[in-house]
PDB file of C-alpha atoms and ligand atoms in Angstrom:
ATOM      1  CA  MET A   1      95.277 -73.008  59.374  1.00  0.00           C
ATOM      2  CA  THR A   2      96.885 -69.712  58.347  1.00  0.00           C
ATOM      3  CA  SER A   3     100.536 -69.676  57.313  1.00  0.00           C
ATOM      4  CA  SER A   4     101.532 -67.600  60.328  1.00  0.00           C
ATOM      5  CA  SER A   5     100.003 -69.250  63.376  1.00  0.00           C
ATOM      6  CA  LEU A   6      98.659 -72.425  64.827  1.00  0.00           C
ATOM      7  CA  ASN A   7      94.876 -72.835  64.782  1.00  0.00           C
ATOM      8  CA  THR A   8      92.877 -74.036  67.714  1.00  0.00           C
ATOM      9  CA  GLY A   9      92.117 -77.721  67.428  1.00  0.00           C
ATOM     10  CA  LEU A  10      94.372 -80.697  66.933  1.00  0.00           C
ATOM     11  CA  THR A  11      97.436 -80.403  64.697  1.00  0.00           C
ATOM     12  CA  LEU A  12      99.372 -83.493  63.591  1.00  0.00           C
ATOM     13  CA  ILE A  13     103.016 -82.658  63.051  1.00  0.00           C
ATOM     14  CA  ALA A  14     105.531 -84.940  61.340  1.00  0.00           C
ATOM     15  CA  THR A  15     108.937 -85.149  63.019  1.00  0.00           C
ATOM     16  CA  PRO A  16     112.278 -86.533  61.765  1.00  0.00           C
ATOM     17  CA  ILE A  17     112.802 -90.272  61.176  1.00  0.00           C
ATOM     18  CA  GLY A  18     116.433 -89.992  62.239  1.00  0.00           C
ATOM     19  CA  ASN A  19     118.131 -86.749  61.314  1.00  0.00           C
ATOM     20  CA  MET A  20     116.924 -84.081  63.745  1.00  0.00           C
ATOM     21  CA  GLN A  21     117.270 -81.371  61.106  1.00  0.00           C
ATOM     22  CA  ASP A  22     114.518 -82.927  58.992  1.00  0.00           C
ATOM     23  CA  ILE A  23     111.812 -80.772  60.524  1.00  0.00           C
ATOM     24  CA  SER A  24     110.047 -77.942  58.729  1.00  0.00           C
ATOM     25  CA  LEU A  25     110.251 -74.289  59.767  1.00  0.00           C
ATOM     26  CA  ARG A  26     106.480 -74.296  60.148  1.00  0.00           C
ATOM     27  CA  ALA A  27     106.636 -77.378  62.374  1.00  0.00           C
ATOM     28  CA  VAL A  28     109.171 -75.713  64.691  1.00  0.00           C
ATOM     29  CA  ARG A  29     107.069 -72.584  64.950  1.00  0.00           C
ATOM     30  CA  ALA A  30     103.830 -74.494  65.538  1.00  0.00           C
ATOM     31  CA  LEU A  31     105.454 -76.682  68.220  1.00  0.00           C
ATOM     32  CA  SER A  32     106.583 -73.502  70.001  1.00  0.00           C
ATOM     33  CA  GLU A  33     103.150 -71.873  69.759  1.00  0.00           C
ATOM     34  CA  ALA A  34     101.128 -74.893  70.919  1.00  0.00           C
ATOM     35  CA  ASP A  35      99.560 -75.008  74.383  1.00  0.00           C
ATOM     36  CA  GLU A  36     100.714 -78.590  74.693  1.00  0.00           C
ATOM     37  CA  VAL A  37     102.407 -81.285  72.638  1.00  0.00           C
ATOM     38  CA  LEU A  38     101.190 -84.871  72.956  1.00  0.00           C
ATOM     39  CA  CYS A  39     103.838 -87.508  72.335  1.00  0.00           C
ATOM     40  CA  GLU A  40     104.532 -91.216  72.839  1.00  0.00           C
ATOM     41  CA  ASP A  41     107.634 -90.838  74.997  1.00  0.00           C
ATOM     42  CA  THR A  42     108.539 -87.551  76.668  1.00  0.00           C
ATOM     43  CA  ARG A  43     112.266 -88.413  76.822  1.00  0.00           C
ATOM     44  CA  ILE A  44     112.469 -88.870  73.060  1.00  0.00           C
ATOM     45  CA  SER A  45     110.358 -85.831  72.186  1.00  0.00           C
ATOM     46  CA  ARG A  46     111.984 -83.534  74.775  1.00  0.00           C
ATOM     47  CA  LYS A  47     115.322 -84.191  73.055  1.00  0.00           C
ATOM     48  CA  LEU A  48     113.912 -83.086  69.691  1.00  0.00           C
ATOM     49  CA  LEU A  49     112.152 -80.039  71.121  1.00  0.00           C
ATOM     50  CA  SER A  50     115.237 -78.970  73.115  1.00  0.00           C
ATOM     51  CA  LYS A  51     117.387 -79.276  70.007  1.00  0.00           C
ATOM     52  CA  HIS A  52     115.155 -76.646  68.396  1.00  0.00           C
ATOM     53  CA  GLY A  53     114.833 -74.461  71.515  1.00  0.00           C
ATOM     54  CA  ILE A  54     111.161 -75.350  72.091  1.00  0.00           C
ATOM     55  CA  LYS A  55     109.910 -75.300  75.685  1.00  0.00           C
ATOM     56  CA  THR A  56     106.248 -76.286  75.181  1.00  0.00           C
ATOM     57  CA  LYS A  57     104.743 -78.606  77.791  1.00  0.00           C
ATOM     58  CA  LEU A  58     104.723 -82.288  76.802  1.00  0.00           C
ATOM     59  CA  GLY A  59     101.905 -84.745  77.570  1.00  0.00           C
ATOM     60  CA  LEU A  60     101.658 -88.468  76.897  1.00  0.00           C
ATOM     61  CA  TYR A  61      99.426 -90.064  74.276  1.00  0.00           C
ATOM     62  CA  HIS A  62     100.308 -93.670  73.503  1.00  0.00           C
ATOM     63  CA  GLU A  63      98.520 -96.950  72.871  1.00  0.00           C
ATOM     64  CA  HIS A  64      98.309 -97.809  76.586  1.00  0.00           C
ATOM     65  CA  ASN A  65      96.916 -94.543  77.980  1.00  0.00           C
ATOM     66  CA  ALA A  66      94.911 -93.404  74.922  1.00  0.00           C
ATOM     67  CA  PRO A  67      91.431 -94.597  76.026  1.00  0.00           C
ATOM     68  CA  ALA A  68      91.880 -92.991  79.455  1.00  0.00           C
ATOM     69  CA  VAL A  69      93.306 -89.640  78.349  1.00  0.00           C
ATOM     70  CA  ARG A  70      91.333 -89.104  75.116  1.00  0.00           C
ATOM     71  CA  PRO A  71      88.184 -87.642  76.779  1.00  0.00           C
ATOM     72  CA  LYS A  72      90.337 -85.185  78.770  1.00  0.00           C
ATOM     73  CA  ILE A  73      92.197 -84.133  75.623  1.00  0.00           C
ATOM     74  CA  LEU A  74      88.887 -83.613  73.802  1.00  0.00           C
ATOM     75  CA  LYS A  75      87.664 -81.441  76.681  1.00  0.00           C
ATOM     76  CA  ARG A  76      90.760 -79.229  76.486  1.00  0.00           C
ATOM     77  CA  LEU A  77      90.386 -78.991  72.699  1.00  0.00           C
ATOM     78  CA  LYS A  78      86.733 -77.959  73.111  1.00  0.00           C
ATOM     79  CA  ASP A  79      87.911 -75.292  75.587  1.00  0.00           C
ATOM     80  CA  GLY A  80      89.972 -73.815  72.737  1.00  0.00           C
ATOM     81  CA  ARG A  81      93.434 -75.175  73.503  1.00  0.00           C
ATOM     82  CA  LYS A  82      95.902 -75.599  70.650  1.00  0.00           C
ATOM     83  CA  ILE A  83      97.111 -79.173  70.919  1.00  0.00           C
ATOM     84  CA  VAL A  84      99.754 -80.846  68.767  1.00  0.00           C
ATOM     85  CA  LEU A  85     100.220 -84.585  68.325  1.00  0.00           C
ATOM     86  CA  ILE A  86     103.622 -85.993  67.385  1.00  0.00           C
ATOM     87  CA  SER A  87     105.064 -89.503  67.500  1.00  0.00           C
ATOM     88  CA  ASP A  88     108.563 -90.756  68.313  1.00  0.00           C
ATOM     89  CA  ALA A  89     109.468 -90.448  64.639  1.00  0.00           C
ATOM     90  CA  GLY A  90     107.793 -89.647  61.346  1.00  0.00           C
ATOM     91  CA  THR A  91     104.132 -88.937  60.784  1.00  0.00           C
ATOM     92  CA  PRO A  92     101.692 -89.469  63.654  1.00  0.00           C
ATOM     93  CA  THR A  93      98.964 -92.111  62.998  1.00  0.00           C
ATOM     94  CA  ILE A  94     101.149 -93.965  60.447  1.00  0.00           C
ATOM     95  CA  SER A  95     101.790 -97.232  62.334  1.00  0.00           C
ATOM     96  CA  ASP A  96     101.651 -94.952  65.370  1.00  0.00           C
ATOM     97  CA  PRO A  97      98.921 -93.724  67.744  1.00  0.00           C
ATOM     98  CA  GLY A  98      96.436 -91.015  66.816  1.00  0.00           C
ATOM     99  CA  TYR A  99      93.808 -92.418  64.464  1.00  0.00           C
ATOM    100  CA  GLN A 100      91.130 -92.648  67.145  1.00  0.00           C
ATOM    101  CA  LEU A 101      91.924 -89.190  68.478  1.00  0.00           C
ATOM    102  CA  VAL A 102      91.553 -87.740  64.975  1.00  0.00           C
ATOM    103  CA  ASN A 103      88.261 -89.565  64.601  1.00  0.00           C
ATOM    104  CA  ALA A 104      86.982 -88.365  67.959  1.00  0.00           C
ATOM    105  CA  CYS A 105      87.871 -84.773  66.983  1.00  0.00           C
ATOM    106  CA  ILE A 106      85.975 -85.107  63.693  1.00  0.00           C
ATOM    107  CA  ASP A 107      82.938 -86.464  65.594  1.00  0.00           C
ATOM    108  CA  SER A 108      83.103 -83.488  67.951  1.00  0.00           C
ATOM    109  CA  ASN A 109      83.548 -80.887  65.192  1.00  0.00           C
ATOM    110  CA  ILE A 110      87.050 -80.058  66.367  1.00  0.00           C
ATOM    111  CA  GLU A 111      89.342 -78.920  63.593  1.00  0.00           C
ATOM    112  CA  VAL A 112      92.163 -81.318  62.627  1.00  0.00           C
ATOM    113  CA  SER A 113      95.149 -79.918  60.711  1.00  0.00           C
ATOM    114  CA  THR A 114      98.446 -81.291  59.507  1.00  0.00           C
ATOM    115  CA  ILE A 115     101.982 -80.028  59.204  1.00  0.00           C
ATOM    116  CA  PRO A 116     103.351 -82.781  56.988  1.00  0.00           C
ATOM    117  CA  GLY A 117     106.889 -84.041  56.738  1.00  0.00           C
ATOM    118  CA  PRO A 118     108.935 -87.242  56.956  1.00  0.00           C
ATOM    119  CA  THR A 119     107.493 -90.707  56.927  1.00  0.00           C
ATOM    120  CA  ALA A 120     109.695 -93.789  56.526  1.00  0.00           C
ATOM    121  CA  LEU A 121     107.472 -95.496  53.975  1.00  0.00           C
ATOM    122  CA  ILE A 122     107.665 -92.641  51.458  1.00  0.00           C
ATOM    123  CA  ALA A 123     111.385 -92.058  52.084  1.00  0.00           C
ATOM    124  CA  ALA A 124     112.031 -95.772  51.469  1.00  0.00           C
ATOM    125  CA  LEU A 125     109.792 -96.003  48.404  1.00  0.00           C
ATOM    126  CA  SER A 126     111.399 -92.979  46.793  1.00  0.00           C
ATOM    127  CA  VAL A 127     114.945 -94.419  47.001  1.00  0.00           C
ATOM    128  CA  SER A 128     114.018 -98.066  46.423  1.00  0.00           C
ATOM    129  CA  GLY A 129     114.245 -97.954  42.641  1.00  0.00           C
ATOM    130  CA  LEU A 130     110.911 -99.813  42.507  1.00  0.00           C
ATOM    131  CA  PRO A 131     107.831 -98.407  40.741  1.00  0.00           C
ATOM    132  CA  THR A 132     106.350 -95.509  42.712  1.00  0.00           C
ATOM    133  CA  ASP A 133     103.204 -94.791  40.702  1.00  0.00           C
ATOM    134  CA  LYS A 134     101.107 -97.210  42.723  1.00  0.00           C
ATOM    135  CA  PHE A 135     101.977 -98.690  46.087  1.00  0.00           C
ATOM    136  CA  TYR A 136     100.348-100.614  48.889  1.00  0.00           C
ATOM    137  CA  PHE A 137     101.425 -99.919  52.453  1.00  0.00           C
ATOM    138  CA  GLY A 138     100.950-103.017  54.599  1.00  0.00           C
ATOM    139  CA  GLY A 139     102.192-101.573  57.904  1.00  0.00           C
ATOM    140  CA  PHE A 140     103.906-104.257  60.000  1.00  0.00           C
ATOM    141  CA  LEU A 141     103.501-107.819  58.745  1.00  0.00           C
ATOM    142  CA  PRO A 142     101.915-110.225  61.254  1.00  0.00           C
ATOM    143  CA  THR A 143     104.454-111.607  63.716  1.00  0.00           C
ATOM    144  CA  LYS A 144     103.111-115.200  63.577  1.00  0.00           C
ATOM    145  CA  LYS A 145     104.389-117.253  60.651  1.00  0.00           C
ATOM    146  CA  ASN A 146     101.043-118.594  59.385  1.00  0.00           C
ATOM    147  CA  ALA A 147      99.343-115.219  59.498  1.00  0.00           C
ATOM    148  CA  ARG A 148     102.361-113.601  57.846  1.00  0.00           C
ATOM    149  CA  ARG A 149     102.374-116.133  55.010  1.00  0.00           C
ATOM    150  CA  LYS A 150      98.632-115.723  54.508  1.00  0.00           C
ATOM    151  CA  SER A 151      99.007-111.964  54.402  1.00  0.00           C
ATOM    152  CA  LEU A 152     101.898-112.138  51.914  1.00  0.00           C
ATOM    153  CA  ALA A 153     100.071-114.683  49.731  1.00  0.00           C
ATOM    154  CA  SER A 154      96.960-112.502  49.560  1.00  0.00           C
ATOM    155  CA  LEU A 155      98.868-109.626  47.938  1.00  0.00           C
ATOM    156  CA  GLN A 156     100.413-111.517  45.010  1.00  0.00           C
ATOM    157  CA  GLN A 157      98.068-110.198  42.325  1.00  0.00           C
ATOM    158  CA  LEU A 158      98.191-106.578  43.474  1.00  0.00           C
ATOM    159  CA  ASP A 159      99.519-104.288  40.744  1.00  0.00           C
ATOM    160  CA  ALA A 160     101.451-102.062  43.146  1.00  0.00           C
ATOM    161  CA  THR A 161     104.779-101.932  44.956  1.00  0.00           C
ATOM    162  CA  LEU A 162     104.334-103.525  48.391  1.00  0.00           C
ATOM    163  CA  VAL A 163     105.781-101.598  51.341  1.00  0.00           C
ATOM    164  CA  PHE A 164     106.110-103.054  54.847  1.00  0.00           C
ATOM    165  CA  TYR A 165     107.610-101.913  58.114  1.00  0.00           C
ATOM    166  CA  GLU A 166     109.585-104.725  59.726  1.00  0.00           C
ATOM    167  CA  SER A 167     111.560-105.297  62.883  1.00  0.00           C
ATOM    168  CA  PRO A 168     115.215-106.234  62.269  1.00  0.00           C
ATOM    169  CA  ALA A 169     114.764-109.370  64.380  1.00  0.00           C
ATOM    170  CA  ARG A 170     111.999-110.677  62.077  1.00  0.00           C
ATOM    171  CA  LEU A 171     113.418-109.498  58.755  1.00  0.00           C
ATOM    172  CA  ALA A 172     115.103-112.796  57.807  1.00  0.00           C
ATOM    173  CA  ALA A 173     111.950-114.798  58.584  1.00  0.00           C
ATOM    174  CA  SER A 174     109.727-112.387  56.637  1.00  0.00           C
ATOM    175  CA  LEU A 175     112.075-112.480  53.647  1.00  0.00           C
ATOM    176  CA  GLU A 176     112.074-116.275  53.733  1.00  0.00           C
ATOM    177  CA  ASP A 177     108.263-116.302  53.778  1.00  0.00           C
ATOM    178  CA  ALA A 178     108.079-113.666  51.035  1.00  0.00           C
ATOM    179  CA  ALA A 179     110.441-115.743  48.864  1.00  0.00           C
ATOM    180  CA  ASN A 180     107.717-118.417  48.676  1.00  0.00           C
ATOM    181  CA  TYR A 181     105.499-116.080  46.680  1.00  0.00           C
ATOM    182  CA  TYR A 182     107.730-113.338  45.260  1.00  0.00           C
ATOM    183  CA  SER A 183     111.031-115.143  44.713  1.00  0.00           C
ATOM    184  CA  GLU A 184     112.170-113.416  41.469  1.00  0.00           C
ATOM    185  CA  ARG A 185     110.596-110.027  42.046  1.00  0.00           C
ATOM    186  CA  PRO A 186     112.905-107.037  42.523  1.00  0.00           C
ATOM    187  CA  ALA A 187     112.872-105.881  46.138  1.00  0.00           C
ATOM    188  CA  ALA A 188     114.649-103.511  48.502  1.00  0.00           C
ATOM    189  CA  ILE A 189     115.509-103.233  52.180  1.00  0.00           C
ATOM    190  CA  ALA A 190     115.898 -99.595  53.255  1.00  0.00           C
ATOM    191  CA  ARG A 191     117.688 -99.316  56.593  1.00  0.00           C
ATOM    192  CA  GLU A 192     118.399 -96.421  58.947  1.00  0.00           C
ATOM    193  CA  LEU A 193     117.230 -93.778  56.471  1.00  0.00           C
ATOM    194  CA  THR A 194     118.589 -90.276  57.187  1.00  0.00           C
ATOM    195  CA  LYS A 195     120.932 -91.720  59.850  1.00  0.00           C
ATOM    196  CA  LEU A 196     124.657 -92.450  59.948  1.00  0.00           C
ATOM    197  CA  TYR A 197     124.380 -96.036  58.681  1.00  0.00           C
ATOM    198  CA  GLU A 198     121.714 -95.388  56.044  1.00  0.00           C
ATOM    199  CA  GLU A 199     121.750 -98.054  53.331  1.00  0.00           C
ATOM    200  CA  VAL A 200     119.493 -99.613  50.721  1.00  0.00           C
ATOM    201  CA  LYS A 201     120.045-103.226  49.687  1.00  0.00           C
ATOM    202  CA  ARG A 202     118.469-104.170  46.391  1.00  0.00           C
ATOM    203  CA  GLY A 203     118.004-107.543  44.689  1.00  0.00           C
ATOM    204  CA  THR A 204     115.337-110.139  44.084  1.00  0.00           C
ATOM    205  CA  VAL A 205     113.382-111.289  47.130  1.00  0.00           C
ATOM    206  CA  LEU A 206     115.267-114.598  46.988  1.00  0.00           C
ATOM    207  CA  GLU A 207     118.669-112.871  46.816  1.00  0.00           C
ATOM    208  CA  LEU A 208     117.819-110.630  49.771  1.00  0.00           C
ATOM    209  CA  SER A 209     116.445-113.591  51.683  1.00  0.00           C
ATOM    210  CA  LYS A 210     119.729-115.469  51.197  1.00  0.00           C
ATOM    211  CA  LEU A 211     121.735-112.386  52.151  1.00  0.00           C
ATOM    212  CA  PHE A 212     119.894-111.717  55.416  1.00  0.00           C
ATOM    213  CA  SER A 213     119.661-115.407  56.389  1.00  0.00           C
ATOM    214  CA  LYS A 214     123.453-115.540  56.582  1.00  0.00           C
ATOM    215  CA  THR A 215     124.006-112.506  58.792  1.00  0.00           C
ATOM    216  CA  GLN A 216     123.049-111.254  62.242  1.00  0.00           C
ATOM    217  CA  PRO A 217     119.787-109.259  62.233  1.00  0.00           C
ATOM    218  CA  PRO A 218     120.550-105.790  60.853  1.00  0.00           C
ATOM    219  CA  LYS A 219     120.883-102.982  63.387  1.00  0.00           C
ATOM    220  CA  GLY A 220     118.352-100.169  63.401  1.00  0.00           C
ATOM    221  CA  GLU A 221     115.092 -99.692  61.557  1.00  0.00           C
ATOM    222  CA  VAL A 222     114.063-101.201  58.223  1.00  0.00           C
ATOM    223  CA  VAL A 223     111.453-100.910  55.498  1.00  0.00           C
ATOM    224  CA  PHE A 224     110.904-103.882  53.179  1.00  0.00           C
ATOM    225  CA  LEU A 225     109.630-103.312  49.626  1.00  0.00           C
ATOM    226  CA  ILE A 226     108.604-105.702  46.838  1.00  0.00           C
ATOM    227  CA  SER A 227     108.039-104.802  43.188  1.00  0.00           C
ATOM    228  CA  PRO A 228     104.628-105.295  41.514  1.00  0.00           C
ATOM    229  CA  PRO A 229     104.167-108.371  39.263  1.00  0.00           C
ATOM    230  CA  PHE A 230     104.937-106.452  36.054  1.00  0.00           C
ATOM    231  CA  SER A 231     107.405-103.619  35.997  1.00  0.00           C
ATOM    232  CA  LEU A 232     106.529-100.472  34.009  1.00  0.00           C
ATOM    233  CA  GLU A 233     109.580-100.750  31.726  1.00  0.00           C
TER     234      GLU A 233
HETATM  235  N1  SAM B   1     105.185 -93.017  62.093  1.00  0.00           N
HETATM  236  C1  SAM B   1     106.397 -93.517  61.506  1.00  0.00           C
HETATM  237  C2  SAM B   1     106.495 -93.048  60.053  1.00  0.00           C
HETATM  238  O1  SAM B   1     105.795 -92.108  59.671  1.00  0.00           O
HETATM  239  O2  SAM B   1     107.309 -93.592  59.315  1.00  0.00           O
HETATM  240  C3  SAM B   1     106.483 -95.029  61.610  1.00  0.00           C
HETATM  241  C4  SAM B   1     106.480 -95.549  63.006  1.00  0.00           C
HETATM  242  S1  SAM B   1     106.625 -97.289  63.122  1.00  0.00           S
HETATM  243  C5  SAM B   1     106.300 -97.530  64.834  1.00  0.00           C
HETATM  244  C6  SAM B   1     108.370 -97.540  63.100  1.00  0.00           C
HETATM  245  C7  SAM B   1     108.845 -98.260  61.831  1.00  0.00           C
HETATM  246  O3  SAM B   1     109.065 -97.324  60.780  1.00  0.00           O
HETATM  247  C8  SAM B   1     110.174 -98.961  61.999  1.00  0.00           C
HETATM  248  O4  SAM B   1     110.018-100.248  62.580  1.00  0.00           O
HETATM  249  C9  SAM B   1     110.684 -99.041  60.575  1.00  0.00           C
HETATM  250  O5  SAM B   1     110.051-100.091  59.875  1.00  0.00           O
HETATM  251  C10 SAM B   1     110.185 -97.705  60.021  1.00  0.00           C
HETATM  252  N2  SAM B   1     111.212 -96.662  60.179  1.00  0.00           N
HETATM  253  C11 SAM B   1     111.168 -95.595  60.999  1.00  0.00           C
HETATM  254  N3  SAM B   1     112.278 -94.837  60.866  1.00  0.00           N
HETATM  255  C12 SAM B   1     113.032 -95.440  59.913  1.00  0.00           C
HETATM  256  C13 SAM B   1     114.307 -95.138  59.323  1.00  0.00           C
HETATM  257  N4  SAM B   1     115.006 -94.077  59.683  1.00  0.00           N
HETATM  258  N5  SAM B   1     114.776 -95.978  58.364  1.00  0.00           N
HETATM  259  C14 SAM B   1     114.077 -97.068  57.991  1.00  0.00           C
HETATM  260  N6  SAM B   1     112.875 -97.398  58.518  1.00  0.00           N
HETATM  261  C15 SAM B   1     112.358 -96.598  59.463  1.00  0.00           C
END
């Protein structure tokens, strides 16, 4: 991709994780120049595009329609259309749809480019106060207790900060499970980053588990981080 225009092919563009101003100048220009923008929810993405005066046509690409629409998208890409993929928030394909579309493009020799920007896991890691030199991103922990415990137990020896996305409703249960294996490790819960009620709670896993077991599930979106077994300092 040149610095002045959008290439043909598929371009993945990161969008804000809360604050609508967290979008790059290049992203705004590319979204305006695209033939179409694929998104998960047109209501959410239209709001963002309108805020930046972008009128580009929106199409849907989400986990339910992906298998059906992917061949049609590939056809339009092969015909030379400039197509952008965004998600509701953050970087497309990161715990969001897009991986298979990227793969299909690579298989078909269609160029795939990125206009990078926000992603909650990096925003959370950077403010967590936990070691950032090595980290493991575990996506969402399993929702079923046994699977979640197994998954948490399997990561105990990893010499890296563990980063998970978590739903507020399951946070207390996940912290309780994590306390079985990581009780005294420093940890952090980063909530509503870049938004009005942004906050980071820090403490050991056990302390955070006790804190969140006593309260209503937190409002908004959270990232859960656990320190590696041995801190650098
Ligand atoms: N693609 C997105 C990214 O790049 O971060 C992630 C999408 S995933 C479906 C949504 C999860 O990301 C939320 O459940 C939460 O764990 C995390 N998340 C997104 N926005 C956040 C924010 N502003 N503050 C804290 N966590 C956030």
